[in-house]
């Protein structure tokens, strides 16, 4: 039976590179996969899975009106796996379509994303992935400032930590840092 996977991690935990690796592994064995990503993420360009180490490839952008289920159902040949980057930005309806892809089409879906935002509130898409996923896995990375595991994302503007404001404001390395809880509360910014 196919399963719904949710692999979450803080910024820079290697989510995008993992997607590109999994896709490559399937395709090396002539097993087609379908890649999706949120249409919200415009760090690079809409419709790409991009890793910080420079690899990237095209992906189908998901907006709130995208018929993800229909795209997968109608795709020929049938994909062996569906990979979704930036799951945190997806709506509940989009996540429920991923559930139907697993349960009705028997295609495994691997979703990747951030769990909590810089205010330490759950992202909407991650909330529903945590509830619906068969398997949940943490992708680990180290705190930007110390030796602990990073479990939060610190937003920094003009050298100052920010704990309030709009949830979605896409940035790069200059505005968000993977941090441990202690460094999130008291970041050692100079
Ligand atoms: Zn730390």
Coordinates of C-alpha atoms and ligand atoms in Angstrom, one line a residue:
X1 CA 0.0 0.0 0.0
X2 CA 1.2 3.5 -0.8
X3 CA 1.9 5.9 2.1
X4 CA 1.9 9.6 2.7
X5 CA 5.3 10.8 4.0
X6 CA 6.0 14.1 5.6
X7 CA 9.7 15.1 6.0
X8 CA 10.0 18.3 7.9
X9 CA 13.1 20.3 8.9
X10 CA 14.2 23.9 9.6
X11 CA 15.8 26.1 7.0
X12 CA 18.9 24.6 5.3
X13 CA 18.1 21.0 6.4
X14 CA 18.5 19.7 2.9
X15 CA 14.9 19.2 2.0
X16 CA 15.2 20.3 -1.7
X17 CA 18.4 18.4 -2.3
X18 CA 16.6 15.3 -0.8
X19 CA 13.8 15.7 -3.3
X20 CA 16.2 16.0 -6.2
X21 CA 18.1 12.9 -4.9
X22 CA 14.9 10.8 -4.6
X23 CA 13.7 11.9 -8.0
X24 CA 17.1 11.0 -9.5
X25 CA 17.1 7.5 -7.9
X26 CA 13.7 6.7 -9.3
X27 CA 14.4 7.9 -12.7
X28 CA 17.7 6.1 -12.9
X29 CA 15.6 2.9 -12.7
X30 CA 13.2 4.3 -15.4
X31 CA 10.5 4.9 -12.9
X32 CA 8.8 8.2 -13.6
X33 CA 8.0 10.6 -10.8
X34 CA 6.1 13.9 -10.6
X35 CA 7.5 16.9 -8.9
X36 CA 5.4 19.7 -7.4
X37 CA 6.2 22.8 -5.4
X38 CA 4.2 25.6 -3.9
X39 CA 3.5 28.5 -6.3
X40 CA 4.2 30.9 -3.4
X41 CA 7.9 30.3 -3.2
X42 CA 9.4 32.9 -5.5
X43 CA 13.0 32.9 -4.1
X44 CA 14.1 31.7 -7.5
X45 CA 11.3 31.5 -10.1
X46 CA 7.9 29.9 -9.7
X47 CA 7.9 26.2 -10.6
X48 CA 11.3 25.0 -9.6
X49 CA 12.7 22.9 -6.8
X50 CA 16.0 24.7 -6.0
X51 CA 18.7 23.6 -3.6
X52 CA 21.2 26.0 -2.1
X53 CA 24.1 24.0 -3.5
X54 CA 23.0 24.9 -7.0
X55 CA 21.0 22.0 -8.3
X56 CA 17.5 22.7 -9.5
X57 CA 14.8 21.3 -11.8
X58 CA 11.3 22.2 -12.9
X59 CA 8.3 21.3 -10.8
X60 CA 4.6 21.8 -11.2
X61 CA 3.5 24.9 -9.1
X62 CA 0.6 24.4 -6.7
X63 CA -1.8 27.2 -6.0
X64 CA -5.0 26.9 -4.1
X65 CA -6.9 26.1 -7.3
X66 CA -4.5 23.5 -8.7
X67 CA -6.1 20.1 -9.4
X68 CA -3.2 18.1 -8.0
X69 CA -5.3 14.9 -7.9
X70 CA -6.4 15.3 -11.5
X71 CA -2.8 16.0 -12.8
X72 CA -1.5 12.8 -11.1
X73 CA -4.5 10.7 -12.1
X74 CA -4.3 11.7 -15.8
X75 CA -0.5 11.5 -16.1
X76 CA 0.8 8.8 -18.5
X77 CA 2.7 6.8 -17.5
X78 CA 1.4 6.5 -14.0
X79 CA 4.1 8.0 -11.7
X80 CA 5.8 5.7 -9.2
X81 CA 6.0 8.6 -6.7
X82 CA 4.8 12.1 -6.2
X83 CA 7.3 14.6 -4.6
X84 CA 6.1 17.9 -3.1
X85 CA 8.4 20.7 -1.9
X86 CA 7.4 23.6 0.3
X87 CA 4.3 21.7 1.7
X88 CA 4.1 24.3 4.5
X89 CA 2.5 26.8 2.1
X90 CA -0.2 24.4 0.8
X91 CA -3.9 24.7 1.8
X92 CA -5.8 22.0 3.7
X93 CA -7.6 21.2 0.4
X94 CA -4.3 20.6 -1.4
X95 CA -3.1 18.3 1.4
X96 CA -6.4 16.4 1.2
X97 CA -5.7 15.9 -2.5
X98 CA -2.3 14.4 -1.6
X99 CA -4.2 12.0 0.7
X100 CA -6.5 10.9 -2.1
X101 CA -3.5 10.4 -4.4
X102 CA -2.2 7.9 -1.9
X103 CA -5.5 6.2 -0.9
X104 CA -7.3 6.2 -4.2
X105 CA -4.6 6.1 -6.8
X106 CA -2.1 4.0 -4.6
X107 CA 0.7 6.4 -5.5
X108 CA 3.2 7.2 -2.7
X109 CA 3.5 10.9 -1.9
X110 CA 6.5 12.4 -0.2
X111 CA 5.9 16.0 1.1
X112 CA 8.7 18.2 2.4
X113 CA 8.5 21.4 4.3
X114 CA 9.1 23.6 7.3
X115 CA 7.1 22.8 10.5
X116 CA 7.0 26.1 12.4
X117 CA 7.3 29.6 11.2
X118 CA 9.6 32.3 12.7
X119 CA 6.9 33.1 15.3
X120 CA 6.9 29.4 16.3
X121 CA 3.4 28.8 15.0
X122 CA 2.6 25.8 12.7
X123 CA 2.3 26.5 9.0
X124 CA -1.1 25.6 7.7
X125 CA 0.1 22.9 5.2
X126 CA 2.4 21.4 7.9
X127 CA -0.5 21.2 10.4
X128 CA -2.5 19.0 8.0
X129 CA 0.5 16.9 6.9
X130 CA 1.3 16.2 10.5
X131 CA -2.2 15.0 11.0
X132 CA -2.6 13.0 7.8
X133 CA 0.8 11.6 7.1
X134 CA 1.5 7.8 7.6
X135 CA 5.1 8.5 8.3
X136 CA 6.7 11.6 9.7
X137 CA 10.5 12.2 9.7
X138 CA 12.6 15.0 10.9
X139 CA 15.4 16.2 8.7
X140 CA 18.2 17.5 11.0
X141 CA 20.6 20.3 10.7
X142 CA 22.7 22.2 13.3
X143 CA 22.0 25.6 14.8
X144 CA 23.5 28.5 12.9
X145 CA 25.1 29.8 16.2
X146 CA 25.9 26.8 18.4
X147 CA 26.2 23.0 18.4
X148 CA 22.6 22.1 19.2
X149 CA 20.1 20.8 16.7
X150 CA 18.1 23.5 14.9
X151 CA 14.4 23.1 15.5
X152 CA 13.3 26.7 14.7
X153 CA 13.7 29.4 12.1
X154 CA 15.0 32.8 13.2
X155 CA 13.9 35.8 11.1
X156 CA 16.4 38.7 11.1
X157 CA 15.9 42.1 9.6
X158 CA 18.8 44.7 9.8
X159 CA 20.6 42.6 12.3
X160 CA 17.6 42.3 14.7
X161 CA 15.5 39.3 15.4
X162 CA 11.9 39.5 14.5
X163 CA 9.1 37.6 16.3
X164 CA 5.9 39.1 14.9
X165 CA 4.5 40.0 11.5
X166 CA 3.2 38.2 8.4
X167 CA 3.9 34.5 8.3
X168 CA 4.9 34.3 4.7
X169 CA 7.7 36.5 3.5
X170 CA 10.1 34.5 1.4
X171 CA 13.7 35.2 2.1
X172 CA 17.1 33.6 1.5
X173 CA 20.1 33.1 3.8
X174 CA 20.2 36.7 4.7
X175 CA 16.9 36.8 6.5
X176 CA 16.3 33.4 8.0
X177 CA 18.5 31.2 10.1
X178 CA 18.1 27.6 11.4
X179 CA 18.4 27.8 15.1
X180 CA 18.0 25.9 18.4
X181 CA 15.4 27.0 20.9
X182 CA 17.9 28.8 23.1
X183 CA 19.4 30.8 20.2
X184 CA 15.8 31.6 18.9
X185 CA 15.0 33.2 22.2
X186 CA 18.4 34.9 22.6
X187 CA 20.2 35.0 19.3
X188 CA 23.9 35.9 19.6
X189 CA 23.7 38.5 16.9
X190 CA 26.5 41.1 17.0
Ligands
LIG1 ZN1 21.9 27.5 19.1

